Tab-separated table of C-alpha atoms in Angstrom:
chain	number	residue	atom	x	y	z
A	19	UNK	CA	0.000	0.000	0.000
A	20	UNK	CA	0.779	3.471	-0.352
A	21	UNK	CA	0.526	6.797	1.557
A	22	UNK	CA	1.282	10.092	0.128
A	23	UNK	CA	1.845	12.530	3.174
A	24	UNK	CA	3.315	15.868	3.860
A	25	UNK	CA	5.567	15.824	7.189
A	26	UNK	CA	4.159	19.258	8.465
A	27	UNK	CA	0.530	17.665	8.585
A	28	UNK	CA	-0.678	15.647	11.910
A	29	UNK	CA	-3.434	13.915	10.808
A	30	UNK	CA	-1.010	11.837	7.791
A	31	UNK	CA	1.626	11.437	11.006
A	32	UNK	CA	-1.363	10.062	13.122
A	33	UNK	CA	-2.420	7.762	9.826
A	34	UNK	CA	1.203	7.020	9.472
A	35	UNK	CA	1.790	5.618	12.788
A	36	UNK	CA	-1.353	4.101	12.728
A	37	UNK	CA	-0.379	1.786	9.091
A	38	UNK	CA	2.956	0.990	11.136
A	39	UNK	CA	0.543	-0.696	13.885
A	40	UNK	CA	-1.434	-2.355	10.617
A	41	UNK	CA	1.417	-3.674	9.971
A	42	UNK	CA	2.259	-5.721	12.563
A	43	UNK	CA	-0.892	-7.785	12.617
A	44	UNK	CA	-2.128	-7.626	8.629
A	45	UNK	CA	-0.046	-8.152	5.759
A	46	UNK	CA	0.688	-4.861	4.520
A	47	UNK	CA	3.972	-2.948	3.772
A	48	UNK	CA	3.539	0.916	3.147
A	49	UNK	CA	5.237	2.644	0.495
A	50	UNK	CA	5.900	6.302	1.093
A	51	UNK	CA	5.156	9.436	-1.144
A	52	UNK	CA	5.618	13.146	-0.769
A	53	UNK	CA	2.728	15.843	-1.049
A	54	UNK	CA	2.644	19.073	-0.444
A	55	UNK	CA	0.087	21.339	1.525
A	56	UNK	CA	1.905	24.520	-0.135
A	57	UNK	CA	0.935	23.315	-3.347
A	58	UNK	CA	-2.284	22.055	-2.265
A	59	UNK	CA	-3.199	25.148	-1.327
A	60	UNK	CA	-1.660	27.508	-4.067
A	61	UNK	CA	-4.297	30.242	-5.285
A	62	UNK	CA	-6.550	29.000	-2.155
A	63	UNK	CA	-7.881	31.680	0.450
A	64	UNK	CA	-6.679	30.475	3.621
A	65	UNK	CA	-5.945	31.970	6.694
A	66	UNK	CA	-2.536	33.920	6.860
A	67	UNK	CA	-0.976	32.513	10.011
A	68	UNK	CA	-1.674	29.053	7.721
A	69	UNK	CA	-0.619	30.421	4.892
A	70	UNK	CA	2.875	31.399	6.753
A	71	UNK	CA	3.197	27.912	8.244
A	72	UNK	CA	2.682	25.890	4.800
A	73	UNK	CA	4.830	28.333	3.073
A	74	UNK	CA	7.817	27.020	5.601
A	75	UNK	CA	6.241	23.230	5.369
A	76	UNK	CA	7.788	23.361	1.526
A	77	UNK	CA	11.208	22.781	2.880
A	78	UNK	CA	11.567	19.443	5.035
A	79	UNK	CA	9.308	17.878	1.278
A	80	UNK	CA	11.831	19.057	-0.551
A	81	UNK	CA	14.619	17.440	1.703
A	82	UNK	CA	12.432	13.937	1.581
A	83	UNK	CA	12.491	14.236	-1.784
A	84	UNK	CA	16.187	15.465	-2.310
A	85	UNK	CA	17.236	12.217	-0.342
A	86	UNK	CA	14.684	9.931	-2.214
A	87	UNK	CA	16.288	10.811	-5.673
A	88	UNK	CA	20.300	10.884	-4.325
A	89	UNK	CA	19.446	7.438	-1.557
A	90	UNK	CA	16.107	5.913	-3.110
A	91	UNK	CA	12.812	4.649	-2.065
A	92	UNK	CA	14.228	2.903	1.509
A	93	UNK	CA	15.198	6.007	2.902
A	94	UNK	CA	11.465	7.895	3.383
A	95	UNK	CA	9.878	5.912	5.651
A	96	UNK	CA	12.881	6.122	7.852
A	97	UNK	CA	13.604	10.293	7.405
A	98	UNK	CA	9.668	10.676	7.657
A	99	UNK	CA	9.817	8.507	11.115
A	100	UNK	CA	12.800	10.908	12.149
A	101	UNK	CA	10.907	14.291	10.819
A	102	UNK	CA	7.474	13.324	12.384
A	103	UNK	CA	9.031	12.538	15.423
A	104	UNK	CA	10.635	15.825	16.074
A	105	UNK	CA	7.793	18.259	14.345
A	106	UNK	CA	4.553	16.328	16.504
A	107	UNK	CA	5.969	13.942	19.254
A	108	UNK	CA	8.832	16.252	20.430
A	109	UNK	CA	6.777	19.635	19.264
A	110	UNK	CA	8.898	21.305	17.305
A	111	UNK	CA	6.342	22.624	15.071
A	112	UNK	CA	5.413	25.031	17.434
A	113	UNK	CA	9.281	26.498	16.990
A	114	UNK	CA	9.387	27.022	13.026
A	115	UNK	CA	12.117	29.757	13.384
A	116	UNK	CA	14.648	26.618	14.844
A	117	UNK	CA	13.175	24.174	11.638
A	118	UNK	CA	16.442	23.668	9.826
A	119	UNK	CA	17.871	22.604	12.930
A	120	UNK	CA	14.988	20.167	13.208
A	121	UNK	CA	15.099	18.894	9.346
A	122	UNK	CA	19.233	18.486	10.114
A	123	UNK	CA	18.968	16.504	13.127
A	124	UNK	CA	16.161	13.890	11.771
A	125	UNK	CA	18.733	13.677	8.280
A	126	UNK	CA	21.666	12.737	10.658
A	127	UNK	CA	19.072	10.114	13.329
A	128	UNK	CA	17.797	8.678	9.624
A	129	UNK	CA	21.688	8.264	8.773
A	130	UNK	CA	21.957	10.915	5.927
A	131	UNK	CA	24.221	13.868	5.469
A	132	UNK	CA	22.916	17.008	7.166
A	133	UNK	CA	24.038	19.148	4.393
A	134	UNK	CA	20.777	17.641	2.733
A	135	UNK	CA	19.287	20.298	5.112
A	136	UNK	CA	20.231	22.946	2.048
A	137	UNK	CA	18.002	22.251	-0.308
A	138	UNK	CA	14.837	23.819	1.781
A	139	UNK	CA	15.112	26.926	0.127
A	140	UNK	CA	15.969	25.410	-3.274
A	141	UNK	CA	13.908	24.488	-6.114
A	142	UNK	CA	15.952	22.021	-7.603
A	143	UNK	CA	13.688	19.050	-6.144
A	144	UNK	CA	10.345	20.659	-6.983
A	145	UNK	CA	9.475	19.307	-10.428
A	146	UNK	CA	9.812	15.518	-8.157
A	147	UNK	CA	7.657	16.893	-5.393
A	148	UNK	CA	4.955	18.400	-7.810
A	149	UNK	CA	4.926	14.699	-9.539
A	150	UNK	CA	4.638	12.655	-6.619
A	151	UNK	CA	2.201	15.209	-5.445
A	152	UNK	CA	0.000	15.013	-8.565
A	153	UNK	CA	0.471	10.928	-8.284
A	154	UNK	CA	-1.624	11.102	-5.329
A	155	UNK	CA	-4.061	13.707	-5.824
A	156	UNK	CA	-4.960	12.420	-9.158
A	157	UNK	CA	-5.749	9.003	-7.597
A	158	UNK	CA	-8.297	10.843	-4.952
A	159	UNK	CA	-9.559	14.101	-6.572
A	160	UNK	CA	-9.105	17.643	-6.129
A	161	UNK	CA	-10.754	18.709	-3.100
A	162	UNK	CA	-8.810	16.173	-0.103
A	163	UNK	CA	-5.685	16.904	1.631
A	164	UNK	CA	-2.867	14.934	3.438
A	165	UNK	CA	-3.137	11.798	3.983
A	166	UNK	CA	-3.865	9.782	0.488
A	167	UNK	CA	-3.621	5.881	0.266
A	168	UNK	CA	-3.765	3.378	-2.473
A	169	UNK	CA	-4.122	0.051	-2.271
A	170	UNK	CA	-3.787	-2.119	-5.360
A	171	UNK	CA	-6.343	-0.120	-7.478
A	172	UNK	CA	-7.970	1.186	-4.822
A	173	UNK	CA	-7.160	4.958	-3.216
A	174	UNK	CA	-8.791	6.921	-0.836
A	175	UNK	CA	-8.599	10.779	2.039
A	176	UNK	CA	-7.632	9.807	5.197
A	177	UNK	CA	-8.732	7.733	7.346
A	178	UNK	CA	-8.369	11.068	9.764
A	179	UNK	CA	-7.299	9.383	13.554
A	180	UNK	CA	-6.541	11.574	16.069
A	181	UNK	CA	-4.719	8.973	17.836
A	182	UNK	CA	-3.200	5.935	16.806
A	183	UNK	CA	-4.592	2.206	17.161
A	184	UNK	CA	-2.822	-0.512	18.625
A	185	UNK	CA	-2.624	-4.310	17.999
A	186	UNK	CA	-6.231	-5.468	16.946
A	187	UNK	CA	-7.859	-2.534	16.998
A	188	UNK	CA	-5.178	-1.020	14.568
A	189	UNK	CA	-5.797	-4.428	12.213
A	190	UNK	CA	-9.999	-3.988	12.767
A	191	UNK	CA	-9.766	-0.458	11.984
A	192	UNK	CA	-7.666	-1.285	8.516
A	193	UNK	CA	-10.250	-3.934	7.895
A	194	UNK	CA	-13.341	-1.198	8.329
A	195	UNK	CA	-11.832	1.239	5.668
A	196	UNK	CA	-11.527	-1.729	3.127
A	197	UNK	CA	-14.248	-3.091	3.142
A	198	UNK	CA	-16.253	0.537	2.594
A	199	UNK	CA	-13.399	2.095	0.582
A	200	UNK	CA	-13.874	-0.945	-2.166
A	201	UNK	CA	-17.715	-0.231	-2.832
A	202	UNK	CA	-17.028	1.645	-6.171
A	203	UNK	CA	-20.259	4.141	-4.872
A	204	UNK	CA	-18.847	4.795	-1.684
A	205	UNK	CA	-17.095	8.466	-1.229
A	206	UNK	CA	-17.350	9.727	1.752
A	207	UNK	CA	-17.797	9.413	5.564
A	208	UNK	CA	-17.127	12.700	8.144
A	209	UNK	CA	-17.903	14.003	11.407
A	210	UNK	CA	-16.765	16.993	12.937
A	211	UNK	CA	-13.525	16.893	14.620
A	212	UNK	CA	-13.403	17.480	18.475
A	213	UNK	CA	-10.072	16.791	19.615
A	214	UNK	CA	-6.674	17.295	18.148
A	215	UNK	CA	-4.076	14.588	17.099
A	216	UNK	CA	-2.438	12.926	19.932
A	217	UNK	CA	0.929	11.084	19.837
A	218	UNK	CA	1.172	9.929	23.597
C-alpha cells in the first residue's frame, strides 16, 4: 500500500503511525510518497498565520524528496519517522524559526548527510515533489488533503485518527476502511472533529 503525506501535517503522522501498527498484525507494507500542503493550497484563500506555516512546510518535502532521488525509495519511511518525530511527538512545530535545525537533526538520526538540510530553500527538487504530489491527488480528486492511500487499485482521504490504534484494533480499523473504501459508490464518511491529534 501506499501513503502520500506531507511531514508538516498531523493527521497523515497520526495515519502514518497508525499503518505501522497495521502492519504488525495484517499483511501490509507501506510505500511512502511526498505531497505538499503549499501546493495544495496555491491560489486557495486560507488563513494567513496558515498560509505562513505551509509556506515554511515546503522545505523538510523538498529534503524527503532530495534524499529519495540521491538514496532511493528505503530512505522515506525512515527520514519521515525521524521528521514526524521531532515536528509532533517532540513539538517542534510550534518552533518554526529553529526548523532547519529540526530537518538536520532527523537527516543525521535517519543516517543521511545534514548538508541535505540545504536544499529547503531550493527548487531544484520541486518538479519531483509536484509529480509525486500530482500521483496522489490524481488518484483521490481535487478537493482532499494529506493523507492519500492506495491500495492495489484502490485509493482513498484519510482515514483522519486523532490517535493511533494498537494491535487489533489497529488491524480492525484497517479492515473497516476496506471493506467501505472498495464499494465503487462509496465516497465519503465525516464528522466533525473534536479533539486534536495525539501522539502519547
Amino acid at each position: 500500500m501506499d501513503l502520500w503525506f506531507d511531514p508538516f501535517c498531523p493527521f497523515a503522522w497520526a495515519t502514518s503511525r497508525w499503518l505501522l501498527e497495521v502492519e504488525k498484525v495484517r499483511p501490509i507494507e507501506p510505500r511512502w510518497h511526498v505531497m505538499s500542503l503549499n501546493v495544495l493550497n496555491e491560489g486557495k484563500d486560507v488563513p494567513e498565520r496558515y498560509r505562513e506555516q505551509i509556506e515554511k512546510a515546503i522545505g523538510p518535502v523538498r529534503v524527503v524528496a532530495a534524499a529519495r532521488a540521491e538514496h532511493g525509495d528505503g530512505v522515506v519511511g525512515p527520514l519521515y519517522t525521524e521528521l514526524g518525530t521531532r515536528l509532533h511527538n517532540q513539538g517542534a512545530i510550534k518552533e518554526l524559526d529553529r526548523l532547519r535545525e529540526t530537518v538536520e537533526d532527523a537527516l543525521e538520526a535517519a543516517g543521511l548527510d545534514r548538508s541535505l538540510a540545504d536544499v529547503m530553500d531550493s527548487e531544484k527538487f520541486d518538479g519531483d515533489v509536484r509529480a509525486s504530489h500530482r500521483a496522489g491527488i490524481d488518484l483521490v480528486g481535487e478537493d482532499v488533503g494529506t493523507p492519500v492511500i492506495r491500495v492495489g487499485t484502490n485509493a482513498f482521504f484519510g482515514p483522519v485518527v486523532t490517535s493511533v490504534p494498537k494491535e487489533e484494533d489497529a488491524g480492525r480499523l484497517w479492515d473497516g476502511v476496506l471493506l467501505v473504501t472498495e464499494f465503487d459508490d462509496f465516497f465519503e464518511l465525516k464528522r466533525t472533529r473534536t479533539r486534536s491529534p495525539r501522539f502519547d
